[in-house]
Every structure is written in structure tokens, then in C-alpha cells.
């Protein structure tokens, strides 16, 4: 495969992210604030809501052999 130039809108952001990863300079406060704003804008449920999801497996029950009638 060959790398072809793309013209999608997200490519500029991806290119900037790659360039930021290559550099050794620490990110400035405006970059960190933008990252925090982006993360805070993502809707995510509280982690405790996952604990309310019932399990699909039944709990193992100890084996009790049937009683013999005598």
C-alpha cells in the first residue's frame, strides 16, 4: 500500500497530534486546558453504575446427591 495524501478535516488534528508526540517539549497550559475540556465534554456514566448490572452467569451451587428412598 502507498500513503496517499488525504483531505479529510480530521487529518490536520491527527497530523498535529503526531507532531506533538515527536517533540520533546512539555505541553503548555493552553494545550492541557484544551485536553481537559475535551475529556470533560465526553458523556460517560459514573463507574458505580456498572456495579448494578446483573451477572449473566448463575452462582455455582454445591452438588447435593439425591436422597435414596428406603
N, CA, C and O atoms as a printed pandas DataFrame, in Angstrom:
     atom_number atom_name residue_name chain_id  residue_number  x_coord  y_coord  z_coord
0              1         N          UNK        A               1    0.837   -1.186    0.000
1              2        CA          UNK        A               1    0.000    0.000    0.000
2              3         C          UNK        A               1    0.879    1.245    0.000
3              4         O          UNK        A               1    1.992    1.240    0.528
4              5         N          UNK        A               2    0.383    2.261   -0.574
5              6        CA          UNK        A               2    1.120    3.522   -0.576
6              7         C          UNK        A               2    0.347    4.532    0.247
7              8         O          UNK        A               2   -0.878    4.475    0.359
8              9         N          UNK        A               3    1.088    5.444    0.811
9             10        CA          UNK        A               3    0.449    6.502    1.582
10            11         C          UNK        A               3    0.020    7.602    0.625
11            12         O          UNK        A               3    0.848    8.220   -0.044
12            13         N          UNK        A               4   -1.256    7.831    0.571
13            14        CA          UNK        A               4   -1.788    8.876   -0.287
14            15         C          UNK        A               4   -2.179   10.067    0.567
15            16         O          UNK        A               4   -2.653    9.887    1.689
16            17         N          UNK        A               5   -1.993   11.273    0.066
17            18        CA          UNK        A               5   -2.426   12.437    0.847
18            19         C          UNK        A               5   -3.941   12.440    0.995
19            20         O          UNK        A               5   -4.678   12.172    0.046
20            21         N          UNK        A               6   -4.374   12.741    2.176
21            22        CA          UNK        A               6   -5.813   12.790    2.454
22            23         C          UNK        A               6   -6.260   14.235    2.563
23            24         O          UNK        A               6   -5.454   15.132    2.809
24            25         N          UNK        A               7   -7.526   14.445    2.382
25            26        CA          UNK        A               7   -8.060   15.801    2.505
26            27         C          UNK        A               7   -9.228   15.829    3.480
27            28         O          UNK        A               7  -10.106   16.687    3.380
28            29         N          UNK        A               8   -9.239   14.896    4.421
29            30        CA          UNK        A               8  -10.320   14.871    5.402
30            31         C          UNK        A               8  -10.057   15.923    6.477
31            32         O          UNK        A               8   -8.900   16.236    6.759
32            33         N          UNK        A               9  -11.120   16.476    7.085
33            34        CA          UNK        A               9  -10.930   17.526    8.079
34            35         C          UNK        A               9  -10.159   17.056    9.316
35            36         O          UNK        A               9   -9.433   17.851    9.913
36            37         N          UNK        A              10  -10.291   15.815    9.708
37            38        CA          UNK        A              10   -9.618   15.339   10.907
38            39         C          UNK        A              10   -8.137   15.111   10.728
39            40         O          UNK        A              10   -7.423   14.885   11.705
40            41         N          UNK        A              11   -7.656   15.166    9.486
41            42        CA          UNK        A              11   -6.246   14.898    9.229
42            43         C          UNK        A              11   -5.339   15.968    9.821
43            44         O          UNK        A              11   -4.237   15.660   10.275
44            45         N          UNK        A              12   -5.788   17.219    9.823
45            46        CA          UNK        A              12   -4.967   18.275   10.413
46            47         C          UNK        A              12   -4.764   18.025   11.898
47            48         O          UNK        A              12   -3.663   18.211   12.416
48            49         N          UNK        A              13   -5.812   17.606   12.579
49            50        CA          UNK        A              13   -5.700   17.325   14.010
50            51         C          UNK        A              13   -4.808   16.117   14.252
51            52         O          UNK        A              13   -4.010   16.107   15.190
52            53         N          UNK        A              14   -4.940   15.096   13.408
53            54        CA          UNK        A              14   -4.101   13.909   13.563
54            55         C          UNK        A              14   -2.642   14.246   13.301
55            56         O          UNK        A              14   -1.756   13.764   14.006
56            57         N          UNK        A              15   -2.389   15.065   12.300
57            58        CA          UNK        A              15   -1.018   15.470   11.990
58            59         C          UNK        A              15   -0.429   16.275   13.152
59            60         O          UNK        A              15    0.725   16.070   13.528
60            61         N          UNK        A              16   -1.215   17.181   13.714
61            62        CA          UNK        A              16   -0.738   17.978   14.845
62            63         C          UNK        A              16   -0.462   17.095   16.056
63            64         O          UNK        A              16    0.492   17.331   16.797
64            65         N          UNK        A              17   -1.296   16.081   16.257
65            66        CA          UNK        A              17   -1.079   15.171   17.385
66            67         C          UNK        A              17    0.204   14.373   17.193
67            68         O          UNK        A              17    0.970   14.186   18.139
68            69         N          UNK        A              18    0.441   13.901   15.960
69            70        CA          UNK        A              18    1.687   13.160   15.693
70            71         C          UNK        A              18    2.904   14.046   15.908
71            72         O          UNK        A              18    3.898   13.603   16.483
72            73         N          UNK        A              19    2.838   15.284   15.456
73            74        CA          UNK        A              19    3.958   16.206   15.633
74            75         C          UNK        A              19    4.188   16.506   17.111
75            76         O          UNK        A              19    5.330   16.675   17.540
76            77         N          UNK        A              20    3.110   16.573   17.888
77            78        CA          UNK        A              20    3.249   16.834   19.322
78            79         C          UNK        A              20    3.892   15.655   20.034
79            80         O          UNK        A              20    4.644   15.844   20.991
80            81         N          UNK        A              21    3.603   14.438   19.577
81            82        CA          UNK        A              21    4.203   13.262   20.202
82            83         C          UNK        A              21    5.688   13.149   19.896
83            84         O          UNK        A              21    6.450   12.631   20.713
84            85         N          UNK        A              22    6.107   13.624   18.734
85            86        CA          UNK        A              22    7.510   13.525   18.345
86            87         C          UNK        A              22    8.357   14.526   19.126
87            88         O          UNK        A              22    9.498   14.224   19.474
88            89         N          UNK        A              23    7.828   15.683   19.401
89            90        CA          UNK        A              23    8.585   16.722   20.090
90            91         C          UNK        A              23    8.873   16.356   21.539
91            92         O          UNK        A              23    8.159   15.559   22.147
92            93         N          UNK        A              24    9.931   16.953   22.080
93            94        CA          UNK        A              24   10.299   16.661   23.464
94            95         C          UNK        A              24    9.884   17.774   24.414
95            96         O          UNK        A              24   10.095   17.662   25.622
96            97         N          UNK        A              25    9.303   18.839   23.896
97            98        CA          UNK        A              25    8.887   19.955   24.740
98            99         C          UNK        A              25    7.622   19.590   25.511
99           100         O          UNK        A              25    6.756   18.874   25.009
100          101         N          UNK        A              26    7.535   20.091   26.726
101          102        CA          UNK        A              26    6.348   19.850   27.554
102          103         C          UNK        A              26    5.183   20.672   27.001
103          104         O          UNK        A              26    5.394   21.780   26.510
104          105         N          UNK        A              27    3.955   20.144   27.074
105          106        CA          UNK        A              27    2.806   20.903   26.571
106          107         C          UNK        A              27    2.542   22.126   27.443
107          108         O          UNK        A              27    2.733   22.092   28.658
108          109         N          UNK        A              28    2.105   23.193   26.811
109          110        CA          UNK        A              28    1.819   24.399   27.584
110          111         C          UNK        A              28    0.424   24.320   28.201
111          112         O          UNK        A              28   -0.322   23.372   27.955
112          113         N          UNK        A              29    0.090   25.304   28.988
113          114        CA          UNK        A              29   -1.167   25.293   29.746
114          115         C          UNK        A              29   -2.389   25.305   28.828
115          116         O          UNK        A              29   -3.414   24.711   29.165
116          117         N          UNK        A              30   -2.299   25.963   27.684
117          118        CA          UNK        A              30   -3.466   26.017   26.795
118          119         C          UNK        A              30   -3.769   24.636   26.205
119          120         O          UNK        A              30   -4.934   24.286   26.018
120          121         N          UNK        A              31   -2.732   23.857   25.913
121          122        CA          UNK        A              31   -2.949   22.506   25.394
122          123         C          UNK        A              31   -3.568   21.627   26.470
123          124         O          UNK        A              31   -4.505   20.876   26.201
124          125         N          UNK        A              32   -3.048   21.719   27.681
125          126        CA          UNK        A              32   -3.597   20.913   28.772
126          127         C          UNK        A              32   -5.045   21.295   29.067
127          128         O          UNK        A              32   -5.868   20.426   29.354
128          129         N          UNK        A              33   -5.360   22.587   28.999
129          130        CA          UNK        A              33   -6.738   23.029   29.227
130          131         C          UNK        A              33   -7.658   22.513   28.123
131          132         O          UNK        A              33   -8.792   22.120   28.394
132          133         N          UNK        A              34   -7.177   22.512   26.883
133          134        CA          UNK        A              34   -7.993   22.004   25.776
134          135         C          UNK        A              34   -8.236   20.510   25.918
135          136         O          UNK        A              34   -9.332   20.029   25.632
136          137         N          UNK        A              35   -7.228   19.778   26.355
137          138        CA          UNK        A              35   -7.399   18.337   26.566
138          139         C          UNK        A              35   -8.410   18.086   27.677
139          140         O          UNK        A              35   -9.278   17.222   27.546
140          141         N          UNK        A              36   -8.302   18.835   28.766
141          142        CA          UNK        A              36   -9.244   18.653   29.870
142          143         C          UNK        A              36  -10.665   19.001   29.437
143          144         O          UNK        A              36  -11.607   18.291   29.788
144          145         N          UNK        A              37  -10.828   20.075   28.684
145          146        CA          UNK        A              37  -12.163   20.436   28.189
146          147         C          UNK        A              37  -12.726   19.344   27.293
147          148         O          UNK        A              37  -13.914   19.029   27.363
148          149         N          UNK        A              38  -11.877   18.769   26.454
149          150        CA          UNK        A              38  -12.330   17.692   25.578
150          151         C          UNK        A              38  -12.748   16.463   26.353
151          152         O          UNK        A              38  -13.760   15.836   26.039
152          153         N          UNK        A              39  -11.968   16.117   27.369
153          154        CA          UNK        A              39  -12.312   14.945   28.173
154          155         C          UNK        A              39  -13.578   15.171   28.992
155          156         O          UNK        A              39  -14.378   14.251   29.164
156          157         N          UNK        A              40  -13.762   16.373   29.491
157          158        CA          UNK        A              40  -14.949   16.666   30.296
158          159         C          UNK        A              40  -16.210   16.731   29.436
159          160         O          UNK        A              40  -17.315   16.570   29.955
160          161         N          UNK        A              41  -16.065   16.962   28.136
161          162        CA          UNK        A              41  -17.247   17.057   27.278
162          163         C          UNK        A              41  -17.752   15.694   26.823
163          164         O          UNK        A              41  -18.831   15.602   26.238
164          165         N          UNK        A              42  -16.991   14.636   27.081
165          166        CA          UNK        A              42  -17.411   13.294   26.677
166          167         C          UNK        A              42  -18.391   12.750   27.706
167          168         O          UNK        A              42  -18.051   12.646   28.884
168          169         N          UNK        A              43  -19.609   12.400   27.280
169          170        CA          UNK        A              43  -20.563   11.859   28.250
170          171         C          UNK        A              43  -20.148   10.450   28.663
171          172         O          UNK        A              43  -19.940    9.575   27.823
172          173         N          UNK        A              44  -20.035   10.255   29.953
173          174        CA          UNK        A              44  -19.667    8.937   30.468
174          175         C          UNK        A              44  -20.441    8.700   31.758
175          176         O          UNK        A              44  -20.526    9.593   32.601
176          177         N          UNK        A              45  -21.001    7.514   31.920
177          178        CA          UNK        A              45  -21.728    7.219   33.155
178          179         C          UNK        A              45  -20.761    7.081   34.319
179          180         O          UNK        A              45  -19.563    6.865   34.135
180          181         N          UNK        A              46  -21.298    7.209   35.499
181          182        CA          UNK        A              46  -20.489    7.031   36.696
182          183         C          UNK        A              46  -20.028    5.584   36.781
183          184         O          UNK        A              46  -20.772    4.682   36.397
184          185         N          UNK        A              47  -18.823    5.343   37.274
185          186        CA          UNK        A              47  -18.343    3.964   37.343
186          187         C          UNK        A              47  -19.202    3.076   38.225
187          188         O          UNK        A              47  -19.239    1.861   38.026
188          189         N          UNK        A              48  -19.887    3.652   39.188
189          190        CA          UNK        A              48  -20.693    2.827   40.088
190          191         C          UNK        A              48  -21.902    2.221   39.381
191          192         O          UNK        A              48  -22.468    1.242   39.866
192          193         N          UNK        A              49  -22.305    2.787   38.243
193          194        CA          UNK        A              49  -23.470    2.239   37.556
194          195         C          UNK        A              49  -23.188    0.850   36.996
195          196         O          UNK        A              49  -24.122    0.075   36.789
196          197         N          UNK        A              50  -21.923    0.518   36.746
197          198        CA          UNK        A              50  -21.589   -0.809   36.232
198          199         C          UNK        A              50  -21.791   -1.876   37.288
199          200         O          UNK        A              50  -22.011   -3.040   36.953
200          201         N          UNK        A              51  -21.722   -1.505   38.548
201          202        CA          UNK        A              51  -21.887   -2.497   39.598
202          203         C          UNK        A              51  -23.342   -2.921   39.755
203          204         O          UNK        A              51  -23.626   -3.923   40.412
204          205         N          UNK        A              52  -24.261   -2.175   39.165
205          206        CA          UNK        A              52  -25.671   -2.514   39.250
206          207         C          UNK        A              52  -26.100   -3.485   38.151
207          208         O          UNK        A              52  -27.231   -3.972   38.170
208          209         N          UNK        A              53  -25.224   -3.771   37.202
209          210        CA          UNK        A              53  -25.563   -4.667   36.105
210          211         C          UNK        A              53  -25.540   -6.102   36.627
211          212         O          UNK        A              53  -24.524   -6.541   37.165
212          213         N          UNK        A              54  -26.637   -6.837   36.478
213          214        CA          UNK        A              54  -26.650   -8.209   36.999
214          215         C          UNK        A              54  -25.746   -9.123   36.182
215          216         O          UNK        A              54  -25.524   -8.900   34.992
216          217         N          UNK        A              55  -25.245  -10.121   36.821
217          218        CA          UNK        A              55  -24.382  -11.087   36.154
218          219         C          UNK        A              55  -25.228  -12.037   35.323
219          220         O          UNK        A              55  -26.350  -12.367   35.707
220          221         N          UNK        A              56  -24.706  -12.474   34.200
221          222        CA          UNK        A              56  -25.451  -13.396   33.355
222          223         C          UNK        A              56  -25.228  -14.840   33.768
223          224         O          UNK        A              56  -25.996  -15.722   33.383
224          225         N          UNK        A              57  -24.203  -15.084   34.536
225          226        CA          UNK        A              57  -23.941  -16.444   34.996
226          227         C          UNK        A              57  -24.576  -16.660   36.363
227          228         O          UNK        A              57  -24.607  -15.760   37.202
228          229         N          UNK        A              58  -25.070  -17.845   36.562
229          230        CA          UNK        A              58  -25.620  -18.163   37.870
230          231         C          UNK        A              58  -24.478  -18.554   38.794
231          232         O          UNK        A              58  -23.453  -19.075   38.355
232          233         N          UNK        A              59  -24.669  -18.300   40.055
233          234        CA          UNK        A              59  -23.642  -18.676   41.016
234          235         C          UNK        A              59  -23.608  -20.188   41.155
235          236         O          UNK        A              59  -24.652  -20.839   41.186
236          237         N          UNK        A              60  -22.410  -20.742   41.238
237          238        CA          UNK        A              60  -22.336  -22.202   41.375
238          239         C          UNK        A              60  -22.919  -22.658   42.709
239          240         O          UNK        A              60  -22.651  -22.064   43.753
240          241         N          UNK        A              61  -23.707  -23.702   42.658
241          242        CA          UNK        A              61  -24.306  -24.254   43.867
242          243         C          UNK        A              61  -23.629  -25.582   44.167
243          244         O          UNK        A              61  -23.306  -26.340   43.252
244          245         N          UNK        A              62  -23.419  -25.860   45.430
245          246        CA          UNK        A              62  -22.765  -27.132   45.760
246          247         C          UNK        A              62  -23.628  -28.314   45.323
247          248         O          UNK        A              62  -24.856  -28.261   45.385
248          249         N          UNK        A              63  -22.960  -29.381   44.880
249          250        CA          UNK        A              63  -23.667  -30.561   44.412
250          251         C          UNK        A              63  -24.210  -31.335   45.609
251          252         O          UNK        A              63  -23.469  -31.677   46.530
252          253         N          UNK        A              64  -25.488  -31.599   45.584
253          254        CA          UNK        A              64  -26.105  -32.431   46.625
254          255         C          UNK        A              64  -26.746  -33.620   45.932
255          256         O          UNK        A              64  -27.694  -33.457   45.164
256          257         N          UNK        A              65  -26.231  -34.826   46.201
257          258        CA          UNK        A              65  -26.809  -36.002   45.544
258          259         C          UNK        A              65  -28.244  -36.235   46.010
259          260         O          UNK        A              65  -28.577  -35.931   47.156
260          261         N          UNK        A              66  -29.084  -36.763   45.148
261          262        CA          UNK        A              66  -30.476  -37.025   45.544
262          263         C          UNK        A              66  -30.528  -38.092   46.641
263          264         O          UNK        A              66  -29.728  -39.027   46.669
264          265         N          UNK        A              67  -31.484  -37.920   47.530
265          266        CA          UNK        A              67  -31.637  -38.885   48.634
266          267         C          UNK        A              67  -32.295  -40.160   48.133
267          268         O          UNK        A              67  -33.196  -40.133   47.294
268          269         N          UNK        A              68  -31.830  -41.255   48.660
269          270        CA          UNK        A              68  -32.442  -42.550   48.308
270          271         C          UNK        A              68  -33.627  -42.811   49.212
271          272         O          UNK        A              68  -33.597  -42.565   50.417
272          273         N          UNK        A              69  -34.637  -43.304   48.602
273          274        CA          UNK        A              69  -35.805  -43.676   49.406
274          275         C          UNK        A              69  -35.604  -45.100   49.889
275          276         O          UNK        A              69  -35.286  -45.996   49.108
276          277         N          UNK        A              70  -35.784  -45.288   51.125
277          278        CA          UNK        A              70  -35.525  -46.614   51.646
278          279         C          UNK        A              70  -36.620  -47.286   52.334
279          280         O          UNK        A              70  -36.458  -48.414   52.798
